Short mmCIF file of C-alpha atoms in Angstrom, two decimals:
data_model
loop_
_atom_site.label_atom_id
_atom_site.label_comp_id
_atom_site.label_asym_id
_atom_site.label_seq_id
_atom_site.Cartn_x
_atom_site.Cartn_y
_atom_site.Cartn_z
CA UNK K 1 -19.57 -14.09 -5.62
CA UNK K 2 -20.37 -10.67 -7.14
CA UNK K 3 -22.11 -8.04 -5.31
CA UNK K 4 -22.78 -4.52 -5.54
CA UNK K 5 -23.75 -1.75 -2.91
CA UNK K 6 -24.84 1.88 -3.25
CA UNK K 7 -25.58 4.35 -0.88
CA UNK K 8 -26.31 7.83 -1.33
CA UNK K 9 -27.15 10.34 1.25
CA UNK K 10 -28.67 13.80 0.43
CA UNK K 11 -29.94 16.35 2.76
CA UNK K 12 -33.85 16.42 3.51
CA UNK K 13 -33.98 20.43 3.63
CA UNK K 14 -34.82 20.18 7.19
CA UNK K 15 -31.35 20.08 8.73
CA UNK K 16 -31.36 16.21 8.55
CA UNK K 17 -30.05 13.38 6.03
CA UNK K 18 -32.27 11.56 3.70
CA UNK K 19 -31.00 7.81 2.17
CA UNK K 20 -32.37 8.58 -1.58
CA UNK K 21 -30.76 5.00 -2.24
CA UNK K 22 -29.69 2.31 0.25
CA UNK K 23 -29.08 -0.96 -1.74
CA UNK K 24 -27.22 -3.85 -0.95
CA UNK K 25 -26.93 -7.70 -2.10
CA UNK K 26 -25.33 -10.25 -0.11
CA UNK K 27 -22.72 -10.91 0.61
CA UNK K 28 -22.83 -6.88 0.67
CA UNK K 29 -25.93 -5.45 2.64
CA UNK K 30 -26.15 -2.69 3.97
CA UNK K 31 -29.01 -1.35 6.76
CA UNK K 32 -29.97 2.09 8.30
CA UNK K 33 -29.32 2.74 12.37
CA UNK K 34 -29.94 5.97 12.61
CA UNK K 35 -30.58 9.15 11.32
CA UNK K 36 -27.32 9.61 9.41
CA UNK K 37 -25.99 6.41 10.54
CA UNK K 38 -25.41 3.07 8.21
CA UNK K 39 -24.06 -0.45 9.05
CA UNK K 40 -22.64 -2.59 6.60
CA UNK K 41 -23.87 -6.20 7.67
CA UNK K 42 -22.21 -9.21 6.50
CA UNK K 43 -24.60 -11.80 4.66
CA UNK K 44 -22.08 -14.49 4.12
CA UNK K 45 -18.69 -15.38 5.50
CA UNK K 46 -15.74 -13.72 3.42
CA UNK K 47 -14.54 -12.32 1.67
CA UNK K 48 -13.49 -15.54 -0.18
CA UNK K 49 -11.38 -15.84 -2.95
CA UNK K 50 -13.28 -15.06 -6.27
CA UNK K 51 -15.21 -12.73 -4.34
CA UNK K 52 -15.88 -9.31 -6.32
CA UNK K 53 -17.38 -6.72 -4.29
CA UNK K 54 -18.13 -2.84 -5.13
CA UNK K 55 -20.03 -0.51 -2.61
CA UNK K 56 -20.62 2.86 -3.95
CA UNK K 57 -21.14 5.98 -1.33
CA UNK K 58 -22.19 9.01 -2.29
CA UNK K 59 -22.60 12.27 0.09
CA UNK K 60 -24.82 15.06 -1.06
CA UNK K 61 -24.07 18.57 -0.70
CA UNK K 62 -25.02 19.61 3.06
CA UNK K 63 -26.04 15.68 4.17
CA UNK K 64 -23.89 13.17 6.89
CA UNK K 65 -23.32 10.07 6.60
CA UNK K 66 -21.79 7.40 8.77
CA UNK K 67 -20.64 4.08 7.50
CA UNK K 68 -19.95 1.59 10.09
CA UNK K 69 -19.90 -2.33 10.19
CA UNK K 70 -21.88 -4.94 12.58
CA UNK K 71 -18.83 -7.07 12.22
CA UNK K 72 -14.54 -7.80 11.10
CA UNK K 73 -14.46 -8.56 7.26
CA UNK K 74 -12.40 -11.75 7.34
CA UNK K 75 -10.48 -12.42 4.12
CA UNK K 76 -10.55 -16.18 3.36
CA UNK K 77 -8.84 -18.46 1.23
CA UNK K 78 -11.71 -19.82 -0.52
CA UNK K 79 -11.42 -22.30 -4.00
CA UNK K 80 -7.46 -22.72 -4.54
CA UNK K 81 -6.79 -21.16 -8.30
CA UNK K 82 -9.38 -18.41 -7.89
CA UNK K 83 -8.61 -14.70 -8.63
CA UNK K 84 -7.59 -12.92 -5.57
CA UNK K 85 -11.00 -11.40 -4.24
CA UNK K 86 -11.46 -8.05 -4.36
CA UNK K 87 -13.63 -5.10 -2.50
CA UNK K 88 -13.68 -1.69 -4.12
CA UNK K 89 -14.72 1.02 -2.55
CA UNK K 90 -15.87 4.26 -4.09
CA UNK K 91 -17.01 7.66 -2.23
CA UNK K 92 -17.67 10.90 -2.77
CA UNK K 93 -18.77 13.85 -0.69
CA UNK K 94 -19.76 17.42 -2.27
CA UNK K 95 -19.07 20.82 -0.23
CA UNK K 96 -20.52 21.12 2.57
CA UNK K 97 -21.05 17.04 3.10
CA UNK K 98 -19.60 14.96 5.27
CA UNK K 99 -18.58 11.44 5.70
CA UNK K 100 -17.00 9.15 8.09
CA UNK K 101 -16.01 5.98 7.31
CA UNK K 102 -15.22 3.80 10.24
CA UNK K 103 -15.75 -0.15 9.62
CA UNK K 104 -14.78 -2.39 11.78
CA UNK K 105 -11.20 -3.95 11.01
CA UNK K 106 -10.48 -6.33 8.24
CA UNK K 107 -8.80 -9.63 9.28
CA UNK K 108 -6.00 -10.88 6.92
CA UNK K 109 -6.83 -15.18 7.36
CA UNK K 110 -3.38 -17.41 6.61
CA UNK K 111 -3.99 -18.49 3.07
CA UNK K 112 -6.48 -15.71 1.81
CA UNK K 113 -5.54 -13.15 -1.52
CA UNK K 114 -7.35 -9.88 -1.04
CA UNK K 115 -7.22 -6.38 -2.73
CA UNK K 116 -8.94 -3.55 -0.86
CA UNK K 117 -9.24 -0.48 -3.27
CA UNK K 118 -10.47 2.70 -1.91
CA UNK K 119 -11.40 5.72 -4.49
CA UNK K 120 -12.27 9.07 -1.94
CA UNK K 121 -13.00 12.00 -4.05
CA UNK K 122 -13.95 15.10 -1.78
CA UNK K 123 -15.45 18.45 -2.89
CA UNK K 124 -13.93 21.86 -1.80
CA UNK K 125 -15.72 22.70 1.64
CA UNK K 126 -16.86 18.65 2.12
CA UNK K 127 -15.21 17.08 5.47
CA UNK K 128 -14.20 13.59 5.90
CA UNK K 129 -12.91 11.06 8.33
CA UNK K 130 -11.85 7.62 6.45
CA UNK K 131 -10.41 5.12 9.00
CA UNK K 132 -9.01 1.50 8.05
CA UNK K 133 -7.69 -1.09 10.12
CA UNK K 134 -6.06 -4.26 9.72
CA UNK K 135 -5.67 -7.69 11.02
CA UNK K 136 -2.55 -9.39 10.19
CA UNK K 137 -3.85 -12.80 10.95
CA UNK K 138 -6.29 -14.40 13.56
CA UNK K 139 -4.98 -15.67 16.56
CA UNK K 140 -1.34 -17.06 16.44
CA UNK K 141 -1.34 -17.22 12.56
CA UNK K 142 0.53 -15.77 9.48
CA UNK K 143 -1.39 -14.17 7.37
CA UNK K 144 -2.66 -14.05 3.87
CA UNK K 145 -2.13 -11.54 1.17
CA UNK K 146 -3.55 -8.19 1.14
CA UNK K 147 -3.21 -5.27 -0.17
CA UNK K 148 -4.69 -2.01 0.07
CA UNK K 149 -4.57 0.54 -2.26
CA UNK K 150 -6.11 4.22 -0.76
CA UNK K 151 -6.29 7.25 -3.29
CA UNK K 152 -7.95 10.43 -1.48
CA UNK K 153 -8.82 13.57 -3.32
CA UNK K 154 -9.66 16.67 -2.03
CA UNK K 155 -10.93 20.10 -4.22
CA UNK K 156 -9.53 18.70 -7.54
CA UNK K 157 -6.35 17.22 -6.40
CA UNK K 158 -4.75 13.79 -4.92
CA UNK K 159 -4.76 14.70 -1.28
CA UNK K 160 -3.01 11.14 -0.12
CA UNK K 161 -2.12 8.19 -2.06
CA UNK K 162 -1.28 4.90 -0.22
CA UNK K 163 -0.77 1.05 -0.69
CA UNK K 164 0.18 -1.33 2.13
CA UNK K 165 1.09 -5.11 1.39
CA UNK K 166 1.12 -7.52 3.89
CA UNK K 167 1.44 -11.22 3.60
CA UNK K 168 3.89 -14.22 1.95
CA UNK K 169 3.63 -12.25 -1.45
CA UNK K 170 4.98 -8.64 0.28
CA UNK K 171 9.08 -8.57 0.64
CA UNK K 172 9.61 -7.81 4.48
CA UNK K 173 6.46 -6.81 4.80
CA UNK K 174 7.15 -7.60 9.01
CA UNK K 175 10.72 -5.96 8.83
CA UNK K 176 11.41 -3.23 11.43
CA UNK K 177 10.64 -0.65 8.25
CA UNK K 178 7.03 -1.33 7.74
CA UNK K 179 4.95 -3.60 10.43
CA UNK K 180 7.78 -4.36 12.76
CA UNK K 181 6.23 -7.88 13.82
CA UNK K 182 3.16 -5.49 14.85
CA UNK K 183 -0.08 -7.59 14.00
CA UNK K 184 -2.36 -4.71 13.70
CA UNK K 185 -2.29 -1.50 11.83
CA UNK K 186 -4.66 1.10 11.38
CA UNK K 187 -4.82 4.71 9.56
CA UNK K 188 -7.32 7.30 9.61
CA UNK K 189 -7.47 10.05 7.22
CA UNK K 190 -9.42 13.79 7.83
CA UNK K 191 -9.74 15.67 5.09
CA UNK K 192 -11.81 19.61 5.29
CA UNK K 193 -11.72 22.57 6.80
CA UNK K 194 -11.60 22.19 10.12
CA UNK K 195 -8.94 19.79 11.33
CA UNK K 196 -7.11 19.04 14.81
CA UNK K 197 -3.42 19.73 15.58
CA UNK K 198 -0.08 17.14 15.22
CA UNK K 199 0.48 15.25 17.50
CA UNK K 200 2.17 11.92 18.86
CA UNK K 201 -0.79 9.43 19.71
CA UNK K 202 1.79 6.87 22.87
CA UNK K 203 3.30 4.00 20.89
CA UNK K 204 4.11 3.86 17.66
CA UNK K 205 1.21 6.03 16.29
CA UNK K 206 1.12 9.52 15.06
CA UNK K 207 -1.02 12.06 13.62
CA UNK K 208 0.55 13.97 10.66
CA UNK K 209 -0.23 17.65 9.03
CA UNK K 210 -0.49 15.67 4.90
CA UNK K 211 0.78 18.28 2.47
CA UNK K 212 -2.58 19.48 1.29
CA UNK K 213 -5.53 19.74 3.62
CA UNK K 214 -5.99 16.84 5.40
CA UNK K 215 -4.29 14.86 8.46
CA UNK K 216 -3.35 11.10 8.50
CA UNK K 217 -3.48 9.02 12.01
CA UNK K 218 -1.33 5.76 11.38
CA UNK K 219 -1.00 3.70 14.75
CA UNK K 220 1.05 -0.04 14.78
CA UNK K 221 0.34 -1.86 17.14
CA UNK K 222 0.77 -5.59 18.48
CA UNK K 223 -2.52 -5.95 18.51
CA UNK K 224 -6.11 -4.50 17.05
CA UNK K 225 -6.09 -3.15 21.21
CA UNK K 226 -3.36 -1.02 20.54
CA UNK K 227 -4.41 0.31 17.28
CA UNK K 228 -7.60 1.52 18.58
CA UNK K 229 -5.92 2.78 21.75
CA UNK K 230 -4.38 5.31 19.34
CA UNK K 231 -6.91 5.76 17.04
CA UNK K 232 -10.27 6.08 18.50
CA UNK K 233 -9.58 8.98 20.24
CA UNK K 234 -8.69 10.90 17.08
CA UNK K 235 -12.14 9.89 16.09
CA UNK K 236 -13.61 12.38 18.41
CA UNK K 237 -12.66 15.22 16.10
CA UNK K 238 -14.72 13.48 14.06
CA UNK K 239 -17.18 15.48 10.75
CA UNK K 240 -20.20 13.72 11.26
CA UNK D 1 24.15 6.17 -22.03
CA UNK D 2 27.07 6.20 -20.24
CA UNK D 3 27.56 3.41 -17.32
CA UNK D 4 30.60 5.76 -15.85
CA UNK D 5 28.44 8.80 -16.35
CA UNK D 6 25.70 6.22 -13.71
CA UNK D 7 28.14 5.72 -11.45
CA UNK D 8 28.99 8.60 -10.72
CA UNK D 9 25.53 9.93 -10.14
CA UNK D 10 24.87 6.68 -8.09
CA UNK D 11 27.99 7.28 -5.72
CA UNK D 12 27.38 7.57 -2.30
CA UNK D 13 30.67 10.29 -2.34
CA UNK D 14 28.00 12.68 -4.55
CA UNK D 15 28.34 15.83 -2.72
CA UNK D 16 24.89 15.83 -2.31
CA UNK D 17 24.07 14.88 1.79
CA UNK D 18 22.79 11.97 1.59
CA UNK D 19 25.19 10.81 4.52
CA UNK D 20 23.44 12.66 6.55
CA UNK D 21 20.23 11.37 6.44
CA UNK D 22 19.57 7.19 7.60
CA UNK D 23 16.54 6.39 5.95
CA UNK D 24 14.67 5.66 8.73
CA UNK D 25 17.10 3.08 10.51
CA UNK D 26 18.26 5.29 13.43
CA UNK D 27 14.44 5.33 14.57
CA UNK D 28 14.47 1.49 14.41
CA UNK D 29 17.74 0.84 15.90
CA UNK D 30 16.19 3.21 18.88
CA UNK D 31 13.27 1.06 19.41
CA UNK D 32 15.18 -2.00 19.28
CA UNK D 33 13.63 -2.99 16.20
CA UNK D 34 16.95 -3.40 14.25
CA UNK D 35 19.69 -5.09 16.26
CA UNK D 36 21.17 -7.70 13.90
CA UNK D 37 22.47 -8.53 10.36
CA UNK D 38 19.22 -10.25 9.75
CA UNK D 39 17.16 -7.47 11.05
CA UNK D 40 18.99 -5.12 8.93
CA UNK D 41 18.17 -6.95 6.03
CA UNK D 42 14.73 -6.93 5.98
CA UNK D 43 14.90 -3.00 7.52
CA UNK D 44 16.40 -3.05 3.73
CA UNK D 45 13.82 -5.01 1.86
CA UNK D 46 10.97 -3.58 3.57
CA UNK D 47 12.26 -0.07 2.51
CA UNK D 48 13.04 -0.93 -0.84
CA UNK D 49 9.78 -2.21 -1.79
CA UNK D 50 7.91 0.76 -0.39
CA UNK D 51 10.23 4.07 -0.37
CA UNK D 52 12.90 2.75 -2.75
CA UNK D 53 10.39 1.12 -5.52
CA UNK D 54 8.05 4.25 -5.57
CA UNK D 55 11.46 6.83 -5.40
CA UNK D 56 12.59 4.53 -8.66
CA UNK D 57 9.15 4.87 -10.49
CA UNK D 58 9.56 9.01 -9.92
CA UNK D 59 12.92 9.34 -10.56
CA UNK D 60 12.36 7.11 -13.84
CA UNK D 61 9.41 9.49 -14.37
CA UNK D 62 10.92 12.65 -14.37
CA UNK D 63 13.72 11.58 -16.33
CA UNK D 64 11.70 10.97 -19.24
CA UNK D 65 9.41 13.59 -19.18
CA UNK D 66 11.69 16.58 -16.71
CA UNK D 67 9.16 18.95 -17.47
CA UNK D 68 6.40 16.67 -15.77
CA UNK D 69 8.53 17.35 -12.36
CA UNK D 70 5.54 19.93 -10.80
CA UNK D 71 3.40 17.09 -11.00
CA UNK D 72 5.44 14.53 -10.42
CA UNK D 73 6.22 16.67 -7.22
CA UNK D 74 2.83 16.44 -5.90
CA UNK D 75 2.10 12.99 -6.63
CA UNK D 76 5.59 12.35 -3.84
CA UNK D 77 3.55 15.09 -1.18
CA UNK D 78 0.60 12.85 -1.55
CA UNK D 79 2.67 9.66 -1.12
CA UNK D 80 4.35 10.83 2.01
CA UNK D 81 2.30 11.66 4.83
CA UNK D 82 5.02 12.33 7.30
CA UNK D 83 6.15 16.30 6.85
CA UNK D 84 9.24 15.04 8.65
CA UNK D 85 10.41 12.93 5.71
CA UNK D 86 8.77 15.55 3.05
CA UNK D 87 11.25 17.77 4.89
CA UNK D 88 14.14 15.39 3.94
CA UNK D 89 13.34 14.25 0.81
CA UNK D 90 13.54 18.11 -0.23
CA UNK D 91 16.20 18.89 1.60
CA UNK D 92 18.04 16.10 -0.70
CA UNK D 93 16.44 17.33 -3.25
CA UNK D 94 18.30 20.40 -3.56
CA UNK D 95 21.14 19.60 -2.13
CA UNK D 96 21.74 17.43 -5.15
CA UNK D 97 20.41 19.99 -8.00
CA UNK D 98 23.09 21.89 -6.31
CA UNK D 99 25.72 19.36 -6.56
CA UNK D 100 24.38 18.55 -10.32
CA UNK D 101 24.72 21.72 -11.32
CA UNK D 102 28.24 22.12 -11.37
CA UNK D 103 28.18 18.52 -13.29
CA UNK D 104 25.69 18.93 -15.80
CA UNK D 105 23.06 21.84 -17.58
CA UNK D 106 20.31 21.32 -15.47
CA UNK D 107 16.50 22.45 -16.42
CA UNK D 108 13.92 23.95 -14.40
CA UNK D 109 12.95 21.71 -11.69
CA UNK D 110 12.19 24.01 -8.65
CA UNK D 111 14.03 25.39 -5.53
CA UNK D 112 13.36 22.50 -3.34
CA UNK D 113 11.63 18.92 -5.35
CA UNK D 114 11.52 16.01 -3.72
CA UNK D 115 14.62 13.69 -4.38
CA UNK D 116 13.24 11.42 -6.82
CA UNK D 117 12.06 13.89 -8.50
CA UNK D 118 15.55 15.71 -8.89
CA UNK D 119 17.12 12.89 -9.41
CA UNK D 120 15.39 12.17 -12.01
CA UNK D 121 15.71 15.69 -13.79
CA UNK D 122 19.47 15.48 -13.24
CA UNK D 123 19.68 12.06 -14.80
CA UNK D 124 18.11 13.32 -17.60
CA UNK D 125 20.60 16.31 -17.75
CA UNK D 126 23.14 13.33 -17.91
CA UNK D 127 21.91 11.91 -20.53
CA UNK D 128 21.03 9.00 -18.51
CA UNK D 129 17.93 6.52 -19.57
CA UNK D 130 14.71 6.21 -17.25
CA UNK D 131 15.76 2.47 -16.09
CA UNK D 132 19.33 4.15 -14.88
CA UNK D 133 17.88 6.94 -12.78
CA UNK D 134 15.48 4.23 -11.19
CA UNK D 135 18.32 1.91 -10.46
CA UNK D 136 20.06 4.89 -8.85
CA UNK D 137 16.93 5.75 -7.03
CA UNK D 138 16.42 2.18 -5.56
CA UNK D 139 19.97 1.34 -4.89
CA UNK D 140 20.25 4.62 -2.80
CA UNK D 141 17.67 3.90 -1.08
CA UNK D 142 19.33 1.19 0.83
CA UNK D 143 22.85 2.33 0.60
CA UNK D 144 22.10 5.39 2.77
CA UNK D 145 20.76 3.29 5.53
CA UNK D 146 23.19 0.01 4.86
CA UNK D 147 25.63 2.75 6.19
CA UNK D 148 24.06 3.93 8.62
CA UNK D 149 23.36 0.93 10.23
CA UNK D 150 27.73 0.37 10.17
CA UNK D 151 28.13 3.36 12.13
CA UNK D 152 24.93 3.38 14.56
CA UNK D 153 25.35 -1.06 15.43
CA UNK D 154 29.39 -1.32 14.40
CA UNK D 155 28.17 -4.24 12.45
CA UNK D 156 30.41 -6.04 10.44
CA UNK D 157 30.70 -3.95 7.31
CA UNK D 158 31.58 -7.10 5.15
CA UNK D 159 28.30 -8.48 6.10
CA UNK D 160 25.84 -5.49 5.90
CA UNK D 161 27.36 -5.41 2.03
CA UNK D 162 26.75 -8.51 1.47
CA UNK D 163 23.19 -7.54 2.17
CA UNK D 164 23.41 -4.64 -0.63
CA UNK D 165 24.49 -7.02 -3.14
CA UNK D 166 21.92 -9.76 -2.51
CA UNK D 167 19.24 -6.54 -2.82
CA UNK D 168 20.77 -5.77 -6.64
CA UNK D 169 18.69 -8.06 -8.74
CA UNK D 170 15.61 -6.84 -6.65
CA UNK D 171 16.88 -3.52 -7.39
CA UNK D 172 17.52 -4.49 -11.30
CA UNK D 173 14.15 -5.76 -11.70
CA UNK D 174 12.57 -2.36 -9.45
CA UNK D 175 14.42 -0.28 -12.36
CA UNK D 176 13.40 -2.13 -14.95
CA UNK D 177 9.31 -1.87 -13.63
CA UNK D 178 9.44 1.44 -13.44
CA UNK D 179 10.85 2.19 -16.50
CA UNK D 180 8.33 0.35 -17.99
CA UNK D 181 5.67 2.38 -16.54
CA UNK D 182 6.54 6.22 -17.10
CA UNK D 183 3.91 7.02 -18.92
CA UNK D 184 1.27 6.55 -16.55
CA UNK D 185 -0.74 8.75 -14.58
CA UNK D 186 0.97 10.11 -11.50
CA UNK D 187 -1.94 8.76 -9.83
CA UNK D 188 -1.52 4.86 -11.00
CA UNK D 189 2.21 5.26 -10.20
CA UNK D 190 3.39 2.87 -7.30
CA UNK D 191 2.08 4.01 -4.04
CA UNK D 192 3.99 1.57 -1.67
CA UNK D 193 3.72 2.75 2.34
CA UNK D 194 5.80 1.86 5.38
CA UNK D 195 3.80 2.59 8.37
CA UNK D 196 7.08 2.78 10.87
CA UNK D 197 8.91 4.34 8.41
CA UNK D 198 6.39 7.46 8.44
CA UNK D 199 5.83 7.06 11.85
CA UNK D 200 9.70 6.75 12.65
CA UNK D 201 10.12 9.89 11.13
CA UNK D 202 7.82 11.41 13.05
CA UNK D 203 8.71 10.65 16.40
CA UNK D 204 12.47 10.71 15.35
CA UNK D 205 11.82 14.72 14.85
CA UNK D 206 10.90 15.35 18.07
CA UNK D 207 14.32 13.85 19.46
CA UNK D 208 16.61 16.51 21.03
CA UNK D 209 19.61 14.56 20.08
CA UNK D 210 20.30 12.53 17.07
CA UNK D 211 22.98 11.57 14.72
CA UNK D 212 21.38 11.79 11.34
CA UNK D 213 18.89 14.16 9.74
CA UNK D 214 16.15 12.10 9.44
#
């Protein structure tokens, strides 16, 4: 299935947010909740191998925008012998925008082949709060392959650049140097002006001072419980 | 290219600190993580295939193009989120330009780069190819803590080598990847994260006492 998405949120002059394009296809929709708020909801189980999804977001200068999700993406098998399936997502936010991007997690299904590419490019004086979590598994299983591939830019250059591999096809990919047997992981990135300070977040989750201006919030965790144990309250410093 | 001149650069005697710094594996011996043989194997593989095969891809980078290194330099900051491994990653980084400089004539690469990066540059200086200063990138990656994981457990050193050499094809065909790709944009270069390896760091800096750097 192919499917495209755009949003693109521009400020109404009146201290508000205006959606000058909200357009979705399934298995890819996407649906206002409020007045700077948007919910991706799912129109069909997946994503499934074959699967070839794109959502475009696009922040005005001086406009919010929230991206949320009614439900977990699960990443299923699908047809054996199809391309892995694939969900790229591509943002931007101009000065004095902001974004925050907080899905709910993606689930990693045993048998499923999934590439998550996310393309962030942020404007000098344009805030942002990009969280991702994953599943590694549903209950009591291995899980499938996915990778995720993050590149975040802020005023003209690569702010943070990150893949993570899980699955049969990712060498020790459970070793005690990446997931540790943790099922769960989860990262959060803020990028602007106006950011929090370091600090340990109980477990094994931290928030870390990136070398340009942003922070990144990585939590593992047994389970999705723990990772939002240690994430969701760095969501309160939250741009939008 | 010279396979003694490799050896030399690639020997964990270098003068250049690496001994002091586990590569993660002190964290994960604390947290019980890392206990046995087996668990320090795939502490190995699981940092070879994040920090060891991007370190390989910059080191093979910068030794074909050295005066790319300011960039290549940036493209590590945005690959490592924790400062606490920025921190030693630099602090290797010059250690060895200092050690390479009595060795070889060494071109601008900055005070303080991060290690691939300056091993790279020095590899170059060598007269080293970009697949040899990879290999030395992604077999030190693993030495460093393969050591460290001797002294910290008192495993059986027979048996955590035996772990090194089973790791050298993967660390052959790393090399050989990355010198395949040092052309691209810093950008499109591997990008490969270790969640507890960042967040080892992190928490491994705030430890009053500790045996190795970082």
């Amino acid at each position: 299935m192919r499917a495209a998405a755009a949003i693109v949120a521009e400020a109404d002059g009146r201290g508000g947010t205006r959606l000058a394009v909200l357009r979705g296809e399934s298995p890819l929709l996407v649906r206002r909740t409020g007045p700077h708020a948007v919910h991706l909801v799912g129109g069909a189980a997946g994503p499934l191998r074959g699967d070839d999804l794109r959502l475009s977001v696009e922040v005005g200068p001086g406009a919010r925008l929230s991206v949320h999700s009614v439900a977990a993406q699960l990443a299923l098998p699908g047809r054996p012998g199809s391309p892995a399936s694939r969900l790229v997502v591509t943002a931007s936010v101009a000065a004095g925008g902001a974004l925050r991007w907080s899905p709910e997690p993606l689930i990693a299904a045993a048998g499923c082949h999934h590439l998550a590419v996310t393309d962030v490019t942020v404007e000098e004086g344009g805030s942002l709060l990009w969280r991702d979590d994953l599943v590694c598994g549903r209950h009591a299983e291995e899980p499938g392959d996915v990778r995720a591939d993050v590149t975040i830019r802020y005023a003209g250059s690569t702010l943070h650049r990150h893949e993570l591999a899980v699955g049969p096809g990712a060498p020790a990919w459970s070793g005690a140097a990446v997931l540790g047997g943790g099922g769960a992981v989860g990262t959060l990135v803020l990028a602007g002006p106006s950011l929090p300070s370091p600090a340990t977040l109980g477990g094994d989750a931290v928030l870390m001072p990136l070398a340009g201006p942003g922070m990144l919030a990585t939590a593992v965790g047994r389970d999705i419980r723990a990772v939002r144990a240690a994430l969701d309250p760095v969501g309160a410093y939250a741009p939008v | 290219m010279s396979l003694a001149t490799l050896l030399v650069l690639a020997d964990g005697r270098l003068p250049a600190g690496g001994h002091a710094h586990s590569g993660g594996l002190e964290t994960a011996v604390s947290s019980g993580r890392v206990r046995t043989v087996a668990d320090v194997g795939r502490f190995l593989c699981g940092r070879l295939f994040t920090a060891g095969l991007v370190a390989a891809a910059f080191a093979a980078a910068a030794c074909a193009r050295p005066d790319r290194w300011a960039e290549l330099d940036d493209g590590l900051d945005a690959r490592t989120p924790s400062p606490a491994l920025r921190k030693a990653s630099r602090a290797q980084g010059r250690a060895l330009l200092r050690a390479a400089r009595a060795m070889w004539p060494l071109p601008a690469a900055g005070r303080e780069p991060h290690h691939p990066v300056a091993l790279g540059v020095v590899a170059a200086a060598a007269r080293l190819d970009p697949a040899a200063a990879a290999v030395a990138a992604a077999h030190g990656s693993v030495t460093g803590p393969a050591s460290a994981a001797v002294r910290l457990l008192g495993l059986d050193p027979y048996a955590v080598h035996a772990l090194l050499a089973g790791l050298a094809p993967d660390c052959d065909r790393i090399a050989a990847d990355a010198a395949a790709r040092i052309d691209d944009p810093v950008d499109a270069l591997p990008a490969a994260g270790a969640p507890l390896l960042d967040i080892g760091a992190e928490l491994h800096a705030t430890w009053e006492v500790r045996l190795f750097a970082s």
